[in-house]
Every structure is written in C-alpha cells, then in structure tokens.
Amino acid sequence: DAGVIQSPRHEVTEMGQEVTLRCKPISGHDYLFWYRQTMMRGLELLIYFNNNVPIDDSGMPEDRFSAKMPNASFSTLKIQPSEPRDSAVYFCASSTGTGRGYGYTFGSGTRLTVV
Amino acid sequence: GNSVTQMEGPVTLSEEAFLTINCTYTATGYPSLFWYVQYPGEGLQLLLKATKADDKGSNKGFEATYRKETTSFHLEKGSVQVSDSAVYFCALSEKNAGNMLTFGGGTRLMVKP
C-alpha cells in the first residue's frame, strides 16, 4: 500500500486566494482526519470523517475552512479566502476504528504558505 | 476526559547517551498507548505501541512499557544516534471513544555528534 497520499507537498498562495488540499487515505480505512501543525499551537485536529460522513468539525477554525469526503478514497480541505495566519503544515491521517491498538497512518503533509 | 502529558523539550543529548522521554496519561477507560515520531519535514510515523498493562512496545532500539499503576508510558533508548533527532509524540486511544487518538504536546530530541 502506498500509504496516505497528500497533495500538493508545498503550496504558496496570496492572501485572499482559494486553497484546496487533497488526501487519499489507505484503502479499507474508515476514518479520515485532518490536522494542522504550527510551532505556536502544535498539532490540532480540525475535522474527522467516519465512512465519508463528517463526525466532528469543532476544530475547524472558522467558516473559511471546509472539508469534504465525496467517496472512501478522497478528501479535500478548502480554505477560502486564505489568510497569512493559515500558514501551517496540514496533515491527513486515516485509520480503522475497530479493535484495540489501531493507530493512525499519517500522510507527509502539505506545507501551506500564505503571503 | 482523556489527556496525555509529556516532558517539555527540547531534549539535547550527545550521541550514544541514554534517552528517557516521560509520558503520563489520564483515561476514563483502558487505553492503548502509542509513541509516534516525526522526522524533519515528514508526517508522524508510528514508532511503537502497547495495548495492555505491562506490555512492552519496542522498535528501532526504542522501548516503552505500559505501566497502569503509574499511568505512564515512558520512552527509552539505550544509545541514541544523530539520526534519532526528531519530535516524539505520546498518544492514547480508547475503544469506547471510537479509537480516537489523544496526543501529547510532543518532545523535540536533538542529538549532537
């Protein structure tokens, strides 16, 4: 398995532009998570899905952020409009929710810079 | 609720030194425990795990023992290398919480030659 695949690896955009981050989870995993990592705030859970359905989006900073999972093999995180304070590394992770001891598999992340 | 507390970093060691990174947890049930490692520019990777009391997880020379009586899961390595420089995250999950991971704040390890 190729693991969790995120694209792009790096994104530089101007303030006010729309940004879309993409994630392909591991086949068969029924949970998908979006995290944001910054030096100031560490690792923050933004939203997670179970069987393509958003379960908890309480970590989404504001209405400028939205996430979708149209099918079991694809998810997007969109920021519109983007602001400099959105600059961070965004990680996607997937997992199976059954049994004990199943951790998450993380993607390599998307480093977003908003100028 | 559940929580994980790790020692604050950075931890700076010389090559071949002994490493301990402390981790303690609070859980409402009987969690599984994990250590993740994040190398520079990469995502988090599962380093080791333990699913029941007194289990020892081990990988790449790292070890951690699930201590229910002290609610701890300290990470140890007998002889660190420069390549071990990374950020280490302790985490727990509980089946009755949908196996959601609760992460500690991370501890940065710097190993000098």
PDB file of C-alpha atoms in Angstrom:
ATOM      1  CA  ASP A   1       0.000   0.000   0.000  1.00  0.00           C
ATOM      2  CA  ALA A   2       1.320   3.452  -0.862  1.00  0.00           C
ATOM      3  CA  GLY A   3       0.140   4.882   2.436  1.00  0.00           C
ATOM      4  CA  VAL A   4      -1.806   8.100   2.886  1.00  0.00           C
ATOM      5  CA  ILE A   5      -1.142  10.369  -0.063  1.00  0.00           C
ATOM      6  CA  GLN A   6      -1.415  14.138   0.197  1.00  0.00           C
ATOM      7  CA  SER A   7      -1.069  16.748  -2.491  1.00  0.00           C
ATOM      8  CA  PRO A   8       0.443  19.167  -3.061  1.00  0.00           C
ATOM      9  CA  ARG A   9       3.501  18.843  -0.792  1.00  0.00           C
ATOM     10  CA  HIS A  10       4.028  22.598  -0.842  1.00  0.00           C
ATOM     11  CA  GLU A  11       1.641  25.427  -1.650  1.00  0.00           C
ATOM     12  CA  VAL A  12       2.405  29.119  -1.743  1.00  0.00           C
ATOM     13  CA  THR A  13      -0.528  31.401  -2.348  1.00  0.00           C
ATOM     14  CA  GLU A  14      -1.502  35.009  -1.961  1.00  0.00           C
ATOM     15  CA  MET A  15      -3.844  36.223   0.725  1.00  0.00           C
ATOM     16  CA  GLY A  16      -7.442  36.038  -0.413  1.00  0.00           C
ATOM     17  CA  GLN A  17      -6.949  33.142  -2.788  1.00  0.00           C
ATOM     18  CA  GLU A  18      -8.712  29.798  -2.501  1.00  0.00           C
ATOM     19  CA  VAL A  19      -6.574  26.839  -1.492  1.00  0.00           C
ATOM     20  CA  THR A  20      -7.523  23.170  -1.842  1.00  0.00           C
ATOM     21  CA  LEU A  21      -5.584  20.414  -0.148  1.00  0.00           C
ATOM     22  CA  ARG A  22      -6.128  16.799  -1.143  1.00  0.00           C
ATOM     23  CA  CYS A  23      -5.873  13.462   0.585  1.00  0.00           C
ATOM     24  CA  LYS A  24      -6.156   9.826  -0.453  1.00  0.00           C
ATOM     25  CA  PRO A  25      -6.493   7.546   2.583  1.00  0.00           C
ATOM     26  CA  ILE A  26      -5.384   3.939   2.848  1.00  0.00           C
ATOM     27  CA  SER A  27      -7.831   1.586   1.175  1.00  0.00           C
ATOM     28  CA  GLY A  28     -10.140  -0.017   3.726  1.00  0.00           C
ATOM     29  CA  HIS A  29      -9.654   2.609   6.404  1.00  0.00           C
ATOM     30  CA  ASP A  30     -12.988   4.025   7.502  1.00  0.00           C
ATOM     31  CA  TYR A  31     -11.736   7.032   9.481  1.00  0.00           C
ATOM     32  CA  LEU A  32     -10.074  10.103   7.995  1.00  0.00           C
ATOM     33  CA  PHE A  33      -8.622  13.003   9.968  1.00  0.00           C
ATOM     34  CA  TRP A  34      -7.352  16.454   9.049  1.00  0.00           C
ATOM     35  CA  TYR A  35      -4.770  18.060  11.340  1.00  0.00           C
ATOM     36  CA  ARG A  36      -2.949  21.374  11.321  1.00  0.00           C
ATOM     37  CA  GLN A  37       0.516  21.789  12.829  1.00  0.00           C
ATOM     38  CA  THR A  38       2.181  25.060  13.768  1.00  0.00           C
ATOM     39  CA  MET A  39       5.014  25.958  16.083  1.00  0.00           C
ATOM     40  CA  MET A  40       2.717  28.047  18.250  1.00  0.00           C
ATOM     41  CA  ARG A  41      -0.244  25.680  18.602  1.00  0.00           C
ATOM     42  CA  GLY A  42       1.278  22.279  17.935  1.00  0.00           C
ATOM     43  CA  LEU A  43      -0.894  19.562  16.386  1.00  0.00           C
ATOM     44  CA  GLU A  44      -4.592  20.452  16.146  1.00  0.00           C
ATOM     45  CA  LEU A  45      -7.406  18.182  14.974  1.00  0.00           C
ATOM     46  CA  LEU A  46      -9.558  20.112  12.523  1.00  0.00           C
ATOM     47  CA  ILE A  47     -12.176  17.578  11.457  1.00  0.00           C
ATOM     48  CA  TYR A  48     -12.685  13.859  11.092  1.00  0.00           C
ATOM     49  CA  PHE A  49     -14.863  11.612   8.975  1.00  0.00           C
ATOM     50  CA  ASN A  50     -16.224   8.121   9.533  1.00  0.00           C
ATOM     51  CA  ASN A  51     -17.414   6.258   6.449  1.00  0.00           C
ATOM     52  CA  ASN A  52     -17.239   9.520   4.476  1.00  0.00           C
ATOM     53  CA  VAL A  53     -19.518  11.357   6.920  1.00  0.00           C
ATOM     54  CA  PRO A  54     -18.156  14.331   8.902  1.00  0.00           C
ATOM     55  CA  ILE A  55     -18.418  13.465  12.583  1.00  0.00           C
ATOM     56  CA  ASP A  56     -16.751  16.321  14.424  1.00  0.00           C
ATOM     57  CA  ASP A  57     -15.714  19.607  12.858  1.00  0.00           C
ATOM     58  CA  SER A  58     -15.368  21.521  16.116  1.00  0.00           C
ATOM     59  CA  GLY A  59     -11.696  22.077  15.406  1.00  0.00           C
ATOM     60  CA  MET A  60     -12.275  23.935  12.155  1.00  0.00           C
ATOM     61  CA  PRO A  61     -11.086  27.461  12.884  1.00  0.00           C
ATOM     62  CA  GLU A  62     -13.824  29.370  11.101  1.00  0.00           C
ATOM     63  CA  ASP A  63     -16.191  29.379   8.172  1.00  0.00           C
ATOM     64  CA  ARG A  64     -13.345  29.969   5.755  1.00  0.00           C
ATOM     65  CA  PHE A  65     -12.416  26.316   6.226  1.00  0.00           C
ATOM     66  CA  SER A  66     -14.440  23.476   4.740  1.00  0.00           C
ATOM     67  CA  ALA A  67     -13.786  19.775   4.227  1.00  0.00           C
ATOM     68  CA  LYS A  68     -15.459  17.153   2.106  1.00  0.00           C
ATOM     69  CA  MET A  69     -15.160  13.442   1.558  1.00  0.00           C
ATOM     70  CA  PRO A  70     -17.148  12.556  -1.564  1.00  0.00           C
ATOM     71  CA  ASN A  71     -16.046   8.922  -1.509  1.00  0.00           C
ATOM     72  CA  ALA A  72     -13.945   6.498   0.513  1.00  0.00           C
ATOM     73  CA  SER A  73     -10.765   7.250  -1.405  1.00  0.00           C
ATOM     74  CA  PHE A  74     -10.660  11.032  -1.494  1.00  0.00           C
ATOM     75  CA  SER A  75     -10.994  14.047   0.767  1.00  0.00           C
ATOM     76  CA  THR A  76     -10.376  17.766   0.378  1.00  0.00           C
ATOM     77  CA  LEU A  77      -9.734  20.611   2.774  1.00  0.00           C
ATOM     78  CA  LYS A  78     -10.519  24.019   1.333  1.00  0.00           C
ATOM     79  CA  ILE A  79      -9.646  27.454   2.645  1.00  0.00           C
ATOM     80  CA  GLN A  80     -11.444  30.378   1.059  1.00  0.00           C
ATOM     81  CA  PRO A  81     -10.304  33.093   1.366  1.00  0.00           C
ATOM     82  CA  SER A  82      -6.855  32.248   2.695  1.00  0.00           C
ATOM     83  CA  GLU A  83      -5.053  34.463   5.225  1.00  0.00           C
ATOM     84  CA  PRO A  84      -1.402  34.595   6.335  1.00  0.00           C
ATOM     85  CA  ARG A  85      -2.331  33.086   9.714  1.00  0.00           C
ATOM     86  CA  ASP A  86      -3.431  29.929   7.883  1.00  0.00           C
ATOM     87  CA  SER A  87       0.218  29.206   7.084  1.00  0.00           C
ATOM     88  CA  ALA A  88       0.965  25.802   8.586  1.00  0.00           C
ATOM     89  CA  VAL A  89       1.568  22.162   7.729  1.00  0.00           C
ATOM     90  CA  TYR A  90      -1.687  20.303   7.139  1.00  0.00           C
ATOM     91  CA  PHE A  91      -1.733  16.565   7.692  1.00  0.00           C
ATOM     92  CA  CYS A  92      -4.239  13.966   6.679  1.00  0.00           C
ATOM     93  CA  ALA A  93      -4.401  10.636   8.531  1.00  0.00           C
ATOM     94  CA  SER A  94      -6.513   7.525   8.203  1.00  0.00           C
ATOM     95  CA  SER A  95      -7.381   4.647  10.486  1.00  0.00           C
ATOM     96  CA  THR A  96      -9.675   1.745  11.041  1.00  0.00           C
ATOM     97  CA  GLY A  97     -11.865   2.160  14.094  1.00  0.00           C
ATOM     98  CA  THR A  98     -12.257  -1.455  15.062  1.00  0.00           C
ATOM     99  CA  GLY A  99     -10.276  -3.379  17.627  1.00  0.00           C
ATOM    100  CA  ARG A 100      -7.618  -2.256  20.054  1.00  0.00           C
ATOM    101  CA  GLY A 101      -4.298  -0.746  19.225  1.00  0.00           C
ATOM    102  CA  TYR A 102      -5.056   0.640  15.795  1.00  0.00           C
ATOM    103  CA  GLY A 103      -3.206   3.887  15.449  1.00  0.00           C
ATOM    104  CA  TYR A 104      -3.319   6.352  12.625  1.00  0.00           C
ATOM    105  CA  THR A 105      -1.296   6.416   9.412  1.00  0.00           C
ATOM    106  CA  PHE A 106      -0.290   9.955   8.508  1.00  0.00           C
ATOM    107  CA  GLY A 107       0.459  11.463   5.138  1.00  0.00           C
ATOM    108  CA  SER A 108       3.596  13.511   4.531  1.00  0.00           C
ATOM    109  CA  GLY A 109       1.681  16.755   4.867  1.00  0.00           C
ATOM    110  CA  THR A 110       1.104  19.891   2.813  1.00  0.00           C
ATOM    111  CA  ARG A 111       3.143  22.921   3.810  1.00  0.00           C
ATOM    112  CA  LEU A 112       0.953  25.956   3.129  1.00  0.00           C
ATOM    113  CA  THR A 113       2.395  29.445   2.977  1.00  0.00           C
ATOM    114  CA  VAL A 114       0.018  32.365   2.551  1.00  0.00           C
ATOM    115  CA  VAL A 115       1.753  35.620   1.668  1.00  0.00           C
TER     116      VAL A 115
ATOM    117  CA  GLY B   1     -11.754  13.213  29.583  1.00  0.00           C
ATOM    118  CA  ASN B   2      -8.563  11.748  28.247  1.00  0.00           C
ATOM    119  CA  SER B   3      -5.254  13.569  28.264  1.00  0.00           C
ATOM    120  CA  VAL B   4      -1.544  12.916  27.688  1.00  0.00           C
ATOM    121  CA  THR B   5       1.281  14.864  29.294  1.00  0.00           C
ATOM    122  CA  GLN B   6       4.851  14.750  28.011  1.00  0.00           C
ATOM    123  CA  MET B   7       8.009  16.325  29.272  1.00  0.00           C
ATOM    124  CA  GLU B   8       8.756  19.596  27.551  1.00  0.00           C
ATOM    125  CA  GLY B   9      11.693  19.824  25.213  1.00  0.00           C
ATOM    126  CA  PRO B  10      13.948  20.283  23.658  1.00  0.00           C
ATOM    127  CA  VAL B  11      15.972  17.395  24.980  1.00  0.00           C
ATOM    128  CA  THR B  12      19.573  17.700  23.863  1.00  0.00           C
ATOM    129  CA  LEU B  13      21.876  14.693  24.136  1.00  0.00           C
ATOM    130  CA  SER B  14      25.243  13.600  22.847  1.00  0.00           C
ATOM    131  CA  GLU B  15      25.462  10.591  20.576  1.00  0.00           C
ATOM    132  CA  GLU B  16      25.368   7.248  22.460  1.00  0.00           C
ATOM    133  CA  ALA B  17      23.703   8.798  25.501  1.00  0.00           C
ATOM    134  CA  PHE B  18      20.718   7.192  27.227  1.00  0.00           C
ATOM    135  CA  LEU B  19      17.327   8.651  26.401  1.00  0.00           C
ATOM    136  CA  THR B  20      14.180   8.883  28.500  1.00  0.00           C
ATOM    137  CA  ILE B  21      11.136  10.897  27.483  1.00  0.00           C
ATOM    138  CA  ASN B  22       8.451  10.850  30.123  1.00  0.00           C
ATOM    139  CA  CYS B  23       4.781  10.375  29.292  1.00  0.00           C
ATOM    140  CA  THR B  24       1.844  10.107  31.666  1.00  0.00           C
ATOM    141  CA  TYR B  25      -1.816   9.813  30.821  1.00  0.00           C
ATOM    142  CA  THR B  26      -5.316  10.203  32.150  1.00  0.00           C
ATOM    143  CA  ALA B  27      -8.023   7.984  30.703  1.00  0.00           C
ATOM    144  CA  THR B  28     -11.594   7.133  31.576  1.00  0.00           C
ATOM    145  CA  GLY B  29     -11.217   3.517  30.488  1.00  0.00           C
ATOM    146  CA  TYR B  30      -8.475   1.092  29.474  1.00  0.00           C
ATOM    147  CA  PRO B  31      -6.484   2.731  26.684  1.00  0.00           C
ATOM    148  CA  SER B  32      -3.959   1.574  24.139  1.00  0.00           C
ATOM    149  CA  LEU B  33      -0.747   3.622  24.215  1.00  0.00           C
ATOM    150  CA  PHE B  34       1.465   4.786  21.374  1.00  0.00           C
ATOM    151  CA  TRP B  35       4.650   6.641  20.565  1.00  0.00           C
ATOM    152  CA  TYR B  36       4.835   8.463  17.247  1.00  0.00           C
ATOM    153  CA  VAL B  37       7.955  10.041  15.755  1.00  0.00           C
ATOM    154  CA  GLN B  38       8.108  12.976  13.359  1.00  0.00           C
ATOM    155  CA  TYR B  39      11.363  13.471  11.453  1.00  0.00           C
ATOM    156  CA  PRO B  40      12.042  16.911   9.981  1.00  0.00           C
ATOM    157  CA  GLY B  41       9.790  17.661   7.035  1.00  0.00           C
ATOM    158  CA  GLU B  42       7.760  14.485   7.403  1.00  0.00           C
ATOM    159  CA  GLY B  43       4.483  13.289   8.856  1.00  0.00           C
ATOM    160  CA  LEU B  44       4.083  11.393  12.086  1.00  0.00           C
ATOM    161  CA  GLN B  45       5.045   7.710  11.991  1.00  0.00           C
ATOM    162  CA  LEU B  46       4.043   5.058  14.468  1.00  0.00           C
ATOM    163  CA  LEU B  47       7.146   4.093  16.442  1.00  0.00           C
ATOM    164  CA  LEU B  48       5.731   1.575  18.911  1.00  0.00           C
ATOM    165  CA  LYS B  49       2.598   0.695  20.827  1.00  0.00           C
ATOM    166  CA  ALA B  50       1.253  -1.327  23.749  1.00  0.00           C
ATOM    167  CA  THR B  51      -2.315  -2.416  24.253  1.00  0.00           C
ATOM    168  CA  LYS B  52      -2.416  -3.783  27.811  1.00  0.00           C
ATOM    169  CA  ALA B  53      -0.773  -3.353  31.173  1.00  0.00           C
ATOM    170  CA  ASP B  54       2.879  -4.489  31.458  1.00  0.00           C
ATOM    171  CA  ASP B  55       3.195  -4.854  27.682  1.00  0.00           C
ATOM    172  CA  LYS B  56       6.462  -3.538  26.285  1.00  0.00           C
ATOM    173  CA  GLY B  57       6.446  -1.952  22.856  1.00  0.00           C
ATOM    174  CA  SER B  58       9.750  -1.843  21.017  1.00  0.00           C
ATOM    175  CA  ASN B  59      11.104  -0.734  17.660  1.00  0.00           C
ATOM    176  CA  LYS B  60      14.421   0.587  16.287  1.00  0.00           C
ATOM    177  CA  GLY B  61      16.043   0.266  19.712  1.00  0.00           C
ATOM    178  CA  PHE B  62      13.305   2.275  21.432  1.00  0.00           C
ATOM    179  CA  GLU B  63      11.205   0.747  24.205  1.00  0.00           C
ATOM    180  CA  ALA B  64       8.243   1.759  26.331  1.00  0.00           C
ATOM    181  CA  THR B  65       6.370  -0.231  28.981  1.00  0.00           C
ATOM    182  CA  TYR B  66       2.686   0.222  29.744  1.00  0.00           C
ATOM    183  CA  ARG B  67       2.528   0.954  33.481  1.00  0.00           C
ATOM    184  CA  LYS B  68      -1.090   1.012  34.607  1.00  0.00           C
ATOM    185  CA  GLU B  69      -0.241   1.590  38.264  1.00  0.00           C
ATOM    186  CA  THR B  70       1.623   4.813  37.482  1.00  0.00           C
ATOM    187  CA  THR B  71      -0.376   5.660  34.299  1.00  0.00           C
ATOM    188  CA  SER B  72       2.882   6.078  32.426  1.00  0.00           C
ATOM    189  CA  PHE B  73       4.437   5.040  29.119  1.00  0.00           C
ATOM    190  CA  HIS B  74       7.976   6.439  29.172  1.00  0.00           C
ATOM    191  CA  LEU B  75      10.084   6.158  26.012  1.00  0.00           C
ATOM    192  CA  GLU B  76      13.658   4.895  26.387  1.00  0.00           C
ATOM    193  CA  LYS B  77      16.640   4.155  24.205  1.00  0.00           C
ATOM    194  CA  GLY B  78      19.986   2.943  25.433  1.00  0.00           C
ATOM    195  CA  SER B  79      22.201   4.712  22.909  1.00  0.00           C
ATOM    196  CA  VAL B  80      20.859   7.495  20.725  1.00  0.00           C
ATOM    197  CA  GLN B  81      22.163   8.418  17.302  1.00  0.00           C
ATOM    198  CA  VAL B  82      22.153  11.699  15.416  1.00  0.00           C
ATOM    199  CA  SER B  83      19.518  10.182  13.138  1.00  0.00           C
ATOM    200  CA  ASP B  84      17.132   9.909  16.115  1.00  0.00           C
ATOM    201  CA  SER B  85      16.779  13.689  16.169  1.00  0.00           C
ATOM    202  CA  ALA B  86      13.055  14.259  15.753  1.00  0.00           C
ATOM    203  CA  VAL B  87       9.879  15.180  17.609  1.00  0.00           C
ATOM    204  CA  TYR B  88       8.303  12.387  19.648  1.00  0.00           C
ATOM    205  CA  PHE B  89       4.589  12.268  20.456  1.00  0.00           C
ATOM    206  CA  CYS B  90       2.958  10.111  23.084  1.00  0.00           C
ATOM    207  CA  ALA B  91      -0.694   9.220  22.450  1.00  0.00           C
ATOM    208  CA  LEU B  92      -3.553   7.087  23.703  1.00  0.00           C
ATOM    209  CA  SER B  93      -6.738   5.688  22.267  1.00  0.00           C
ATOM    210  CA  GLU B  94      -9.767   4.062  23.811  1.00  0.00           C
ATOM    211  CA  LYS B  95     -12.112   1.710  22.049  1.00  0.00           C
ATOM    212  CA  ASN B  96     -15.129   3.276  23.734  1.00  0.00           C
ATOM    213  CA  ALA B  97     -14.052   6.609  22.250  1.00  0.00           C
ATOM    214  CA  GLY B  98     -14.022   5.256  18.704  1.00  0.00           C
ATOM    215  CA  ASN B  99     -10.262   4.655  18.911  1.00  0.00           C
ATOM    216  CA  MET B 100      -9.680   8.387  18.611  1.00  0.00           C
ATOM    217  CA  LEU B 101      -6.086   9.295  19.361  1.00  0.00           C
ATOM    218  CA  THR B 102      -5.329  11.848  22.060  1.00  0.00           C
ATOM    219  CA  PHE B 103      -1.833  13.280  21.568  1.00  0.00           C
ATOM    220  CA  GLY B 104       0.614  14.815  23.951  1.00  0.00           C
ATOM    221  CA  GLY B 105       2.293  18.082  23.010  1.00  0.00           C
ATOM    222  CA  GLY B 106       5.411  16.449  21.551  1.00  0.00           C
ATOM    223  CA  THR B 107       9.031  16.467  22.733  1.00  0.00           C
ATOM    224  CA  ARG B 108      11.827  17.581  20.453  1.00  0.00           C
ATOM    225  CA  LEU B 109      15.009  15.499  20.689  1.00  0.00           C
ATOM    226  CA  MET B 110      18.297  16.861  19.392  1.00  0.00           C
ATOM    227  CA  VAL B 111      21.279  14.518  19.282  1.00  0.00           C
ATOM    228  CA  LYS B 112      24.713  16.049  18.764  1.00  0.00           C
ATOM    229  CA  PRO B 113      27.676  14.138  17.303  1.00  0.00           C
TER     230      PRO B 113
END
